[in-house]
Structure formats: structure tokens, C-alpha cells
mmCIF file of C-alpha atoms in Angstrom:
data_model
loop_
_atom_site.group_PDB
_atom_site.id
_atom_site.type_symbol
_atom_site.label_atom_id
_atom_site.label_comp_id
_atom_site.label_asym_id
_atom_site.label_seq_id
_atom_site.Cartn_x
_atom_site.Cartn_y
_atom_site.Cartn_z
ATOM 1 C CA UNK A 300 83.908 91.769 -117.461
ATOM 2 C CA UNK A 301 84.728 95.001 -115.675
ATOM 3 C CA UNK A 302 83.460 95.234 -112.095
ATOM 4 C CA UNK A 303 82.376 98.705 -110.980
ATOM 5 C CA UNK A 304 81.819 98.970 -107.253
ATOM 6 C CA UNK A 305 81.206 102.621 -106.484
ATOM 7 C CA UNK A 306 80.680 106.156 -107.690
ATOM 8 C CA UNK A 307 83.978 107.988 -108.154
ATOM 9 C CA UNK A 308 82.277 111.350 -108.512
ATOM 10 C CA UNK A 309 79.911 113.310 -110.718
ATOM 11 C CA UNK A 310 80.661 114.462 -114.238
ATOM 12 C CA UNK A 311 79.659 117.933 -113.086
ATOM 13 C CA UNK A 312 82.331 117.978 -110.333
ATOM 14 C CA UNK A 313 84.882 120.692 -111.001
ATOM 15 C CA UNK A 314 87.857 118.472 -110.249
ATOM 16 C CA UNK A 315 86.619 115.667 -112.530
ATOM 17 C CA UNK A 316 85.272 117.801 -115.335
ATOM 18 C CA UNK A 317 88.676 118.668 -116.811
ATOM 19 C CA UNK A 318 89.863 115.086 -116.895
ATOM 20 C CA UNK A 319 86.605 113.892 -118.440
ATOM 21 C CA UNK A 320 86.765 116.671 -121.012
ATOM 22 C CA UNK A 321 90.276 115.624 -122.058
ATOM 23 C CA UNK A 322 89.296 111.961 -122.242
ATOM 24 C CA UNK A 323 86.201 112.826 -124.273
ATOM 25 C CA UNK A 324 88.383 114.612 -126.827
ATOM 26 C CA UNK A 325 90.277 111.357 -127.274
ATOM 27 C CA UNK A 326 87.000 109.408 -127.469
ATOM 28 C CA UNK A 327 87.869 107.561 -124.283
ATOM 29 C CA UNK A 328 84.683 108.237 -122.307
ATOM 30 C CA UNK A 329 82.240 105.329 -122.339
ATOM 31 C CA UNK A 330 78.583 105.787 -121.448
ATOM 32 C CA UNK A 331 76.028 103.493 -119.856
ATOM 33 C CA UNK A 332 72.476 104.637 -120.573
ATOM 34 C CA UNK A 333 69.922 103.389 -118.053
ATOM 35 C CA UNK A 334 66.189 103.861 -117.760
ATOM 36 C CA UNK A 335 64.665 104.979 -114.473
ATOM 37 C CA UNK A 336 64.012 101.457 -113.244
ATOM 38 C CA UNK A 337 67.604 100.358 -113.821
ATOM 39 C CA UNK A 338 68.902 103.533 -112.168
ATOM 40 C CA UNK A 339 67.325 102.271 -108.942
ATOM 41 C CA UNK A 340 69.332 99.044 -109.006
ATOM 42 C CA UNK A 341 72.360 98.344 -106.846
ATOM 43 C CA UNK A 342 73.614 95.415 -108.890
ATOM 44 C CA UNK A 343 73.396 95.202 -112.655
ATOM 45 C CA UNK A 344 75.121 93.498 -115.586
ATOM 46 C CA UNK A 345 75.237 95.824 -118.571
ATOM 47 C CA UNK A 346 77.379 97.091 -121.458
ATOM 48 C CA UNK A 347 78.724 100.527 -122.314
ATOM 49 C CA UNK A 348 78.120 102.261 -125.640
ATOM 50 C CA UNK A 349 81.530 100.958 -126.698
ATOM 51 C CA UNK A 350 80.635 97.389 -125.814
ATOM 52 C CA UNK A 351 82.510 96.981 -122.528
ATOM 53 C CA UNK A 352 80.862 94.268 -120.423
ATOM 54 C CA UNK A 353 80.265 95.801 -116.974
ATOM 55 C CA UNK A 354 79.105 94.406 -113.649
ATOM 56 C CA UNK A 355 77.869 97.214 -111.428
ATOM 57 C CA UNK A 356 77.811 96.266 -107.724
ATOM 58 C CA UNK A 357 77.112 99.233 -105.480
ATOM 59 C CA UNK A 358 76.744 99.431 -101.693
ATOM 60 C CA UNK A 359 73.021 99.307 -100.885
ATOM 61 C CA UNK A 360 73.053 102.880 -99.613
ATOM 62 C CA UNK A 361 74.470 104.205 -102.902
ATOM 63 C CA UNK A 362 72.144 105.376 -105.667
ATOM 64 C CA UNK A 363 73.006 105.872 -109.319
ATOM 65 C CA UNK A 364 72.391 109.307 -110.787
ATOM 66 C CA UNK A 365 72.643 110.897 -114.195
ATOM 67 C CA UNK A 366 76.305 111.867 -114.577
ATOM 68 C CA UNK A 367 77.675 109.425 -111.993
ATOM 69 C CA UNK A 368 81.255 108.472 -112.870
ATOM 70 C CA UNK A 369 81.906 104.815 -112.128
ATOM 71 C CA UNK A 370 85.433 104.598 -113.509
ATOM 72 C CA UNK A 371 88.111 107.209 -114.033
ATOM 73 C CA UNK A 372 91.495 106.032 -115.288
ATOM 74 C CA UNK A 373 94.258 107.723 -117.227
ATOM 75 C CA UNK A 374 92.961 106.312 -120.486
ATOM 76 C CA UNK A 375 89.292 105.645 -119.855
ATOM 77 C CA UNK A 376 86.194 106.817 -117.989
ATOM 78 C CA UNK A 377 82.733 105.313 -117.632
ATOM 79 C CA UNK A 378 79.758 107.605 -116.992
ATOM 80 C CA UNK A 379 76.099 106.836 -116.274
ATOM 81 C CA UNK A 380 73.452 108.662 -118.280
ATOM 82 C CA UNK A 381 69.724 108.517 -117.586
ATOM 83 C CA UNK A 382 67.604 107.835 -120.647
ATOM 84 C CA UNK A 383 65.047 110.502 -121.493
ATOM 85 C CA UNK A 384 61.635 109.718 -120.088
ATOM 86 C CA UNK A 385 58.474 110.124 -122.104
ATOM 87 C CA UNK A 386 55.173 111.098 -120.558
ATOM 88 C CA UNK A 387 51.546 110.915 -121.576
ATOM 89 C CA UNK A 388 49.683 114.136 -120.726
ATOM 90 C CA UNK A 389 46.010 113.679 -119.996
ATOM 91 C CA UNK A 390 43.383 116.383 -119.566
ATOM 92 C CA UNK A 391 40.273 115.348 -117.630
ATOM 93 C CA UNK A 392 36.973 116.791 -118.830
ATOM 94 C CA UNK A 393 35.912 117.854 -115.323
ATOM 95 C CA UNK A 394 36.532 117.149 -111.633
ATOM 96 C CA UNK A 395 34.569 113.901 -111.729
ATOM 97 C CA UNK A 396 36.680 112.618 -114.620
ATOM 98 C CA UNK A 397 39.829 113.694 -112.791
ATOM 99 C CA UNK A 398 38.810 111.717 -109.711
ATOM 100 C CA UNK A 399 38.070 108.679 -111.796
ATOM 101 C CA UNK A 400 41.321 108.978 -113.765
ATOM 102 C CA UNK A 401 43.370 109.333 -110.597
ATOM 103 C CA UNK A 402 41.747 106.255 -109.110
ATOM 104 C CA UNK A 403 42.362 104.333 -112.349
ATOM 105 C CA UNK A 404 46.032 105.341 -112.560
ATOM 106 C CA UNK A 405 46.543 104.335 -108.929
ATOM 107 C CA UNK A 406 45.010 100.939 -109.498
ATOM 108 C CA UNK A 407 47.390 100.384 -112.389
ATOM 109 C CA UNK A 408 50.399 101.458 -110.276
ATOM 110 C CA UNK A 409 51.302 104.088 -112.849
ATOM 111 C CA UNK A 410 53.885 106.681 -111.928
ATOM 112 C CA UNK A 411 52.290 110.098 -112.350
ATOM 113 C CA UNK A 412 53.023 113.783 -111.981
ATOM 114 C CA UNK A 413 50.574 116.658 -111.606
ATOM 115 C CA UNK A 414 50.999 119.437 -114.137
ATOM 116 C CA UNK A 415 48.298 121.935 -113.242
ATOM 117 C CA UNK A 416 45.067 120.582 -114.655
ATOM 118 C CA UNK A 417 46.888 117.758 -116.466
ATOM 119 C CA UNK A 418 47.846 114.340 -115.214
ATOM 120 C CA UNK A 419 51.185 113.194 -116.625
ATOM 121 C CA UNK A 420 51.823 109.458 -116.778
ATOM 122 C CA UNK A 421 55.379 108.136 -117.147
ATOM 123 C CA UNK A 422 55.622 105.617 -119.986
ATOM 124 C CA UNK A 423 57.522 102.636 -118.643
ATOM 125 C CA UNK A 424 56.359 100.330 -121.419
ATOM 126 C CA UNK A 425 54.858 100.511 -124.897
ATOM 127 C CA UNK A 426 52.664 103.573 -125.398
ATOM 128 C CA UNK A 427 49.887 101.497 -126.951
ATOM 129 C CA UNK A 428 49.582 99.476 -123.745
ATOM 130 C CA UNK A 429 48.873 102.649 -121.792
ATOM 131 C CA UNK A 430 46.393 103.899 -124.383
ATOM 132 C CA UNK A 431 44.618 100.551 -124.301
ATOM 133 C CA UNK A 432 44.047 100.973 -120.567
ATOM 134 C CA UNK A 433 42.638 104.471 -121.210
ATOM 135 C CA UNK A 434 40.439 103.433 -124.100
ATOM 136 C CA UNK A 435 37.109 103.887 -122.299
ATOM 137 C CA UNK A 436 38.139 107.304 -120.950
ATOM 138 C CA UNK A 437 39.213 108.524 -124.382
ATOM 139 C CA UNK A 438 36.228 107.038 -126.202
ATOM 140 C CA UNK A 439 33.606 109.006 -124.288
ATOM 141 C CA UNK A 440 35.668 112.178 -123.931
ATOM 142 C CA UNK A 441 36.227 112.007 -120.177
ATOM 143 C CA UNK A 442 39.894 112.666 -120.950
ATOM 144 C CA UNK A 443 41.828 113.983 -123.923
ATOM 145 C CA UNK A 444 45.479 113.612 -124.881
ATOM 146 C CA UNK A 445 47.350 116.895 -124.779
ATOM 147 C CA UNK A 446 50.337 117.869 -126.970
ATOM 148 C CA UNK A 447 50.490 114.389 -128.288
ATOM 149 C CA UNK B 223 49.612 81.356 -106.866
ATOM 150 C CA UNK B 224 50.570 77.690 -107.200
ATOM 151 C CA UNK B 225 52.799 78.359 -110.203
ATOM 152 C CA UNK B 226 55.773 76.530 -108.715
ATOM 153 C CA UNK B 227 57.843 79.187 -106.971
ATOM 154 C CA UNK B 228 58.740 76.932 -104.045
ATOM 155 C CA UNK B 229 59.348 74.015 -106.419
ATOM 156 C CA UNK B 230 61.777 76.217 -108.348
ATOM 157 C CA UNK B 231 63.540 77.095 -105.098
ATOM 158 C CA UNK B 232 63.834 73.397 -104.299
ATOM 159 C CA UNK B 233 65.680 72.987 -107.596
ATOM 160 C CA UNK B 234 67.798 76.119 -107.323
ATOM 161 C CA UNK B 235 69.059 75.446 -103.790
ATOM 162 C CA UNK B 236 71.003 72.242 -104.594
ATOM 163 C CA UNK B 237 72.323 73.747 -107.846
ATOM 164 C CA UNK B 238 73.824 76.702 -105.999
ATOM 165 C CA UNK B 239 75.017 74.535 -103.125
ATOM 166 C CA UNK B 240 76.870 72.357 -105.653
ATOM 167 C CA UNK B 241 78.520 75.496 -107.050
ATOM 168 C CA UNK B 242 79.778 76.402 -103.570
ATOM 169 C CA UNK B 243 77.483 79.432 -103.334
ATOM 170 C CA UNK B 244 76.787 80.552 -99.764
ATOM 171 C CA UNK B 245 73.011 80.764 -99.784
ATOM 172 C CA UNK B 246 70.034 81.822 -97.675
ATOM 173 C CA UNK B 247 66.309 81.914 -98.399
ATOM 174 C CA UNK B 248 63.455 84.193 -97.343
ATOM 175 C CA UNK B 249 59.906 83.049 -97.981
ATOM 176 C CA UNK B 250 56.829 85.251 -97.842
ATOM 177 C CA UNK B 251 53.421 83.924 -96.945
ATOM 178 C CA UNK B 252 50.172 85.614 -96.065
ATOM 179 C CA UNK B 253 49.689 84.399 -92.506
ATOM 180 C CA UNK B 254 51.680 81.169 -92.291
ATOM 181 C CA UNK B 255 55.263 79.917 -92.473
ATOM 182 C CA UNK B 256 54.314 77.005 -94.691
ATOM 183 C CA UNK B 257 56.769 77.559 -97.564
ATOM 184 C CA UNK B 258 59.658 78.163 -95.156
ATOM 185 C CA UNK B 259 58.796 75.038 -93.181
ATOM 186 C CA UNK B 260 58.632 73.003 -96.401
ATOM 187 C CA UNK B 261 62.167 74.111 -97.296
ATOM 188 C CA UNK B 262 63.437 73.646 -93.741
ATOM 189 C CA UNK B 263 62.165 70.057 -93.781
ATOM 190 C CA UNK B 264 63.510 69.366 -97.267
ATOM 191 C CA UNK B 265 67.047 68.541 -96.201
ATOM 192 C CA UNK B 266 68.301 70.698 -99.066
ATOM 193 C CA UNK B 267 69.561 73.536 -96.878
ATOM 194 C CA UNK B 268 70.470 74.161 -93.253
ATOM 195 C CA UNK B 269 67.086 75.073 -91.706
ATOM 196 C CA UNK B 270 68.468 78.194 -89.997
ATOM 197 C CA UNK B 271 69.301 79.596 -93.429
ATOM 198 C CA UNK B 272 65.571 79.791 -94.230
ATOM 199 C CA UNK B 273 63.537 82.634 -92.740
ATOM 200 C CA UNK B 274 59.819 83.261 -93.116
ATOM 201 C CA UNK B 275 58.157 86.649 -93.460
ATOM 202 C CA UNK B 276 54.443 86.792 -92.834
ATOM 203 C CA UNK B 277 52.972 89.640 -94.845
ATOM 204 C CA UNK B 278 49.640 89.668 -93.062
ATOM 205 C CA UNK B 279 48.248 91.469 -96.112
ATOM 206 C CA UNK B 280 48.468 91.342 -99.887
ATOM 207 C CA UNK B 281 51.867 89.755 -100.652
ATOM 208 C CA UNK B 282 53.041 92.635 -102.856
ATOM 209 C CA UNK B 283 52.845 95.076 -99.941
ATOM 210 C CA UNK B 284 55.998 93.643 -98.357
ATOM 211 C CA UNK B 285 57.994 93.242 -101.568
ATOM 212 C CA UNK B 286 57.109 96.558 -103.197
ATOM 213 C CA UNK B 287 55.314 99.201 -101.109
ATOM 214 C CA UNK B 288 57.266 98.682 -97.885
ATOM 215 C CA UNK B 289 59.938 95.963 -98.076
ATOM 216 C CA UNK B 290 61.232 96.657 -94.547
ATOM 217 C CA UNK B 291 60.336 93.212 -93.169
ATOM 218 C CA UNK B 292 62.223 91.505 -95.982
ATOM 219 C CA UNK B 293 65.198 93.876 -95.783
ATOM 220 C CA UNK B 294 65.434 93.188 -92.047
ATOM 221 C CA UNK B 295 65.268 89.436 -92.654
ATOM 222 C CA UNK B 296 68.046 89.676 -95.265
ATOM 223 C CA UNK B 297 70.237 91.719 -92.917
ATOM 224 C CA UNK B 298 69.754 89.229 -90.096
ATOM 225 C CA UNK B 299 70.706 86.359 -92.400
ATOM 226 C CA UNK B 300 73.743 88.244 -93.651
ATOM 227 C CA UNK B 301 74.921 88.915 -90.074
ATOM 228 C CA UNK B 302 74.391 85.294 -89.053
ATOM 229 C CA UNK B 303 75.975 83.652 -92.113
ATOM 230 C CA UNK B 304 78.396 86.310 -93.316
ATOM 231 C CA UNK B 305 79.515 86.311 -96.057
ATOM 232 C CA UNK B 306 76.459 85.298 -98.075
ATOM 233 C CA UNK B 307 76.777 85.172 -101.851
ATOM 234 C CA UNK B 308 73.077 84.969 -102.595
ATOM 235 C CA UNK B 309 69.737 85.458 -100.829
ATOM 236 C CA UNK B 310 66.764 83.951 -102.670
ATOM 237 C CA UNK B 311 63.526 85.702 -101.738
ATOM 238 C CA UNK B 312 60.199 84.100 -102.579
ATOM 239 C CA UNK B 313 57.120 86.286 -102.698
ATOM 240 C CA UNK B 314 53.780 85.010 -101.545
ATOM 241 C CA UNK B 315 51.515 83.927 -104.387
ATOM 242 C CA UNK B 316 50.054 87.062 -105.898
ATOM 243 C CA UNK B 317 48.602 88.363 -109.138
ATOM 244 C CA UNK B 318 49.912 89.472 -112.521
ATOM 245 C CA UNK B 319 50.482 93.020 -111.245
ATOM 246 C CA UNK B 320 52.939 91.944 -108.561
ATOM 247 C CA UNK B 321 56.363 93.592 -108.785
ATOM 248 C CA UNK B 322 59.426 93.913 -106.539
ATOM 249 C CA UNK B 323 60.989 97.092 -105.196
ATOM 250 C CA UNK B 324 64.505 97.585 -106.600
ATOM 251 C CA UNK B 325 65.449 98.566 -103.039
ATOM 252 C CA UNK B 326 64.851 94.954 -102.064
ATOM 253 C CA UNK B 327 66.056 92.792 -104.959
ATOM 254 C CA UNK B 328 68.839 92.935 -107.518
ATOM 255 C CA UNK B 329 67.221 90.511 -109.918
ATOM 256 C CA UNK B 330 63.646 89.458 -110.218
ATOM 257 C CA UNK B 331 62.095 86.275 -111.623
ATOM 258 C CA UNK B 332 58.350 86.026 -112.301
ATOM 259 C CA UNK B 333 56.967 82.473 -112.338
ATOM 260 C CA UNK B 334 53.758 81.630 -114.164
ATOM 261 C CA UNK B 335 52.564 78.191 -115.168
ATOM 262 C CA UNK B 336 50.921 76.583 -118.123
ATOM 263 C CA UNK B 337 47.847 75.460 -116.211
ATOM 264 C CA UNK B 338 47.020 79.063 -115.324
ATOM 265 C CA UNK B 339 46.096 79.588 -118.972
ATOM 266 C CA UNK B 340 47.930 80.145 -122.224
ATOM 267 C CA UNK B 341 46.602 83.695 -122.403
ATOM 268 C CA UNK B 342 48.539 84.976 -119.370
ATOM 269 C CA UNK B 343 51.381 86.579 -121.399
ATOM 270 C CA UNK B 344 48.839 88.328 -123.646
ATOM 271 C CA UNK B 345 47.318 90.002 -120.596
ATOM 272 C CA UNK B 346 50.559 91.987 -120.224
ATOM 273 C CA UNK B 347 50.597 92.153 -116.465
ATOM 274 C CA UNK B 348 53.459 94.186 -114.973
ATOM 275 C CA UNK B 349 54.979 91.000 -113.568
ATOM 276 C CA UNK B 350 55.127 89.390 -117.001
ATOM 277 C CA UNK B 351 56.405 92.545 -118.697
ATOM 278 C CA UNK B 352 58.914 93.883 -116.186
ATOM 279 C CA UNK B 353 60.587 90.899 -114.525
ATOM 280 C CA UNK B 354 64.238 90.323 -115.383
ATOM 281 C CA UNK B 355 63.396 86.723 -116.198
ATOM 282 C CA UNK B 356 60.024 85.115 -116.917
ATOM 283 C CA UNK B 357 59.680 81.427 -116.092
ATOM 284 C CA UNK B 358 56.801 79.448 -117.619
ATOM 285 C CA UNK B 359 56.571 76.369 -115.428
ATOM 286 C CA UNK B 360 54.740 73.032 -115.658
ATOM 287 C CA UNK B 361 55.542 72.641 -119.348
ATOM 288 C CA UNK B 362 54.496 68.983 -119.167
ATOM 289 C CA UNK B 363 50.888 69.943 -118.370
ATOM 290 C CA UNK B 364 50.284 71.841 -121.609
ATOM 291 C CA UNK B 365 48.599 69.000 -123.552
ATOM 292 C CA UNK B 366 46.421 68.172 -120.542
ATOM 293 C CA UNK B 367 45.047 71.670 -120.092
ATOM 294 C CA UNK B 368 44.637 72.546 -123.769
ATOM 295 C CA UNK B 369 47.446 75.081 -123.930
ATOM 296 C CA UNK B 370 49.573 75.630 -127.036
ATOM 297 C CA UNK B 371 52.901 75.981 -125.230
ATOM 298 C CA UNK B 372 54.786 77.151 -128.340
ATOM 299 C CA UNK B 373 52.277 79.964 -128.887
ATOM 300 C CA UNK B 374 52.288 80.900 -125.195
ATOM 301 C CA UNK B 375 56.083 81.096 -125.191
ATOM 302 C CA UNK B 376 56.136 83.092 -128.437
ATOM 303 C CA UNK B 377 53.629 85.603 -127.063
ATOM 304 C CA UNK B 378 55.623 85.894 -123.844
ATOM 305 C CA UNK B 379 58.774 86.724 -125.813
ATOM 306 C CA UNK B 380 56.836 89.235 -127.942
ATOM 307 C CA UNK B 381 55.356 91.181 -125.026
ATOM 308 C CA UNK B 382 58.679 91.167 -123.144
ATOM 309 C CA UNK B 383 60.523 92.706 -126.077
ATOM 310 C CA UNK B 384 63.787 90.818 -125.735
ATOM 311 C CA UNK B 385 63.765 90.091 -122.023
ATOM 312 C CA UNK B 386 64.437 86.397 -121.405
ATOM 313 C CA UNK B 387 61.810 83.672 -121.075
ATOM 314 C CA UNK B 388 62.549 80.117 -119.906
ATOM 315 C CA UNK B 389 60.115 77.195 -120.059
ATOM 316 C CA UNK B 390 60.642 74.792 -117.169
ATOM 317 C CA UNK B 391 59.309 71.703 -115.514
ATOM 318 C CA UNK B 392 60.434 72.129 -111.925
ATOM 319 C CA UNK B 393 59.158 68.694 -110.921
ATOM 320 C CA UNK B 394 61.699 67.032 -113.228
ATOM 321 C CA UNK B 395 64.272 69.826 -113.207
ATOM 322 C CA UNK B 396 63.938 70.475 -116.938
ATOM 323 C CA UNK B 397 65.611 73.783 -117.942
ATOM 324 C CA UNK B 398 66.302 74.776 -114.336
ATOM 325 C CA UNK B 399 70.003 74.926 -115.265
ATOM 326 C CA UNK B 400 69.123 77.749 -117.644
ATOM 327 C CA UNK B 401 67.583 79.679 -114.736
ATOM 328 C CA UNK B 402 70.731 79.063 -112.699
ATOM 329 C CA UNK B 403 72.880 80.323 -115.583
ATOM 330 C CA UNK B 404 70.909 83.576 -115.735
ATOM 331 C CA UNK B 405 71.360 84.160 -112.010
ATOM 332 C CA UNK B 406 75.049 83.243 -112.145
ATOM 333 C CA UNK B 407 75.710 85.664 -114.974
ATOM 334 C CA UNK B 408 73.521 88.580 -113.943
ATOM 335 C CA UNK B 409 73.658 88.468 -110.149
ATOM 336 C CA UNK B 410 76.813 86.602 -109.194
ATOM 337 C CA UNK B 411 78.687 88.086 -112.176
ATOM 338 C CA UNK B 412 80.321 84.784 -113.002
ATOM 339 C CA UNK B 413 80.505 83.835 -116.666
#
């Protein structure tokens, strides 16, 4: 088990970028892919893409970010990557439907974003579970799925 | 509510004490200190190492929306008993949508029990789906309340898509060692 206790720097940092680039050419950069929820953690047991068992233990004031470098050695680096989020885009039929949808999403503690006239819902679980909760809205046309 | 969270704590405390883990406990209740007082009277832990937080509102408000009261309690315990290896934080009894803020906890166990109904996993509450570890307690009651424990456990594993599930009987201590092992590996990074 490799204990990682802080962020050395960011992959985008000029002074780290060269070293990481060289290590990557030798296939010596290991990646830990985390979803949004795990990115918020301060302490986490996980494995890199090359199978290294890692124990991340950060100070409570430190927050993981996409590109955070947790280890940089002469022959190895470990970098955090955020997994790509998927969103459900919902178009309410009218203002009344939008009010009702917003209330519904709040009750379900869904994480949302406002994209003009669309409500975007972050999928933090199986898509079918979200659609099941929207069944009544979709069935009577109060909302429609967009670009989906 | 009534699923056995405090009973689990009463089993975990001596297990960690035996391992030499420096431990403290925070309990959350609505408007009482009942769970904290139960642990303080138990003889399992130095009473000063147990602190109560009274939410005064829905229990999830102080573990998710604004965990300040619990963060303050943890900091006070850490200052008083430095260095602490582990702080166990018990939420007040809540519903299937209860979740913890990652600002507050590093690892999160959701405790349900057999007598609450075998259909609880199927209802896919955020607590059941998202917790790091799901504990199904009161396994011994299954035949008395008409629950097919094997099916309940299977459905829990299905909806959690690989996240661990442990079936316990906290009154007898059955499978509590498995819970300890998960905490030791994933929080204390030992093993």
C-alpha cells in the first residue's frame, strides 16, 4: 500500500509538465480516476490504472482536483483524473411544469444545472433510476428528454 | 430509526479498543442526548470521549446540509484526546434518503434492519445506494417478520452494484468483525 498525503502540484504546472511528459513517454505515469463524489473525499483507499494499491490521506483543507499530482518520483508519478459526468437534459412544457420539476428535483436531492430553458440533472447512479422518478412527468408530456 | 446504529457502536467500540485504536464517538439525536448517555454509561469507553450533538431538526441537516456542529465536536475531541485514530459519528435515526457530507466523514456506513421490511433495498434510497458499506442488521429476526433474508441481501448487492453489504446481528456480535475489517482497511489503512 502506497500512502499519498498531499498534492505535489498540478499536471498543468509548467515546472511539473516536462517531468510528467518524460515519465509518460516511458509509461511511468499512473492514473487514479475518481467520480465527483470521491473527489470530495479527504481519505480514500483506491487503486491506480496500473494496479497500485493507494491510501489517500489529505489534510481536511485540501481538495482533490482533476490533474492533481499526488506522487512525483524519478521513475513514477500518480495523477488524479475526474471521470466524465453524464447529465440528463430535461425540457419542461411550460412554466408550471418547470416549477413542478424543480420542486421534484429538490425533493430528490438531485444535483442540477440550469441550461437556459433546460434543467440538467447530474447522473450519480443508474440512468433508469432517474427516469423511473420522472416517469409521471414524461408520461403526460410535462417534460421531454432533450438530445438523449 | 431503530435499526441498531447504537448497538453497532457498542460492538465496534470494544473491537477498536482491543486493537489499540484511539477512539472517540459523536452521537446525533433530535432533541436529546440519549444515545450519548447510553454509551457513556456502558463502561465501554471513557465517558468524556463521547459527545452528543442535538440536531434540533431533521437529523440529515447536521450531517449533510450544514455539518458545522459535528465538525466542531470532532475538532474539540481531537484537541482533547490528540492524537485520535478514529472518530465514530452516529447520525440520528432518519430515512432512506439520508446521506453524509464528504466534508464531514471519510467513510460512511448505512444501517438498515430486517424488521423494517425486506423490500428496503429495492426502494433504492440514496442511503442504501451510496453508502460505502451497507449493514443489514437483526438477521435473527428474519423468520419472525416474514422476511426472506437471502433475497433481501441479494437485492441489496444488486442495487449497490459491487459496493459491500454485511448482514449482522449486533445483539450477538455476529459479523461485526467484518464491519471492523472494512473500517480498518478503508479508513485506518491497515491491512
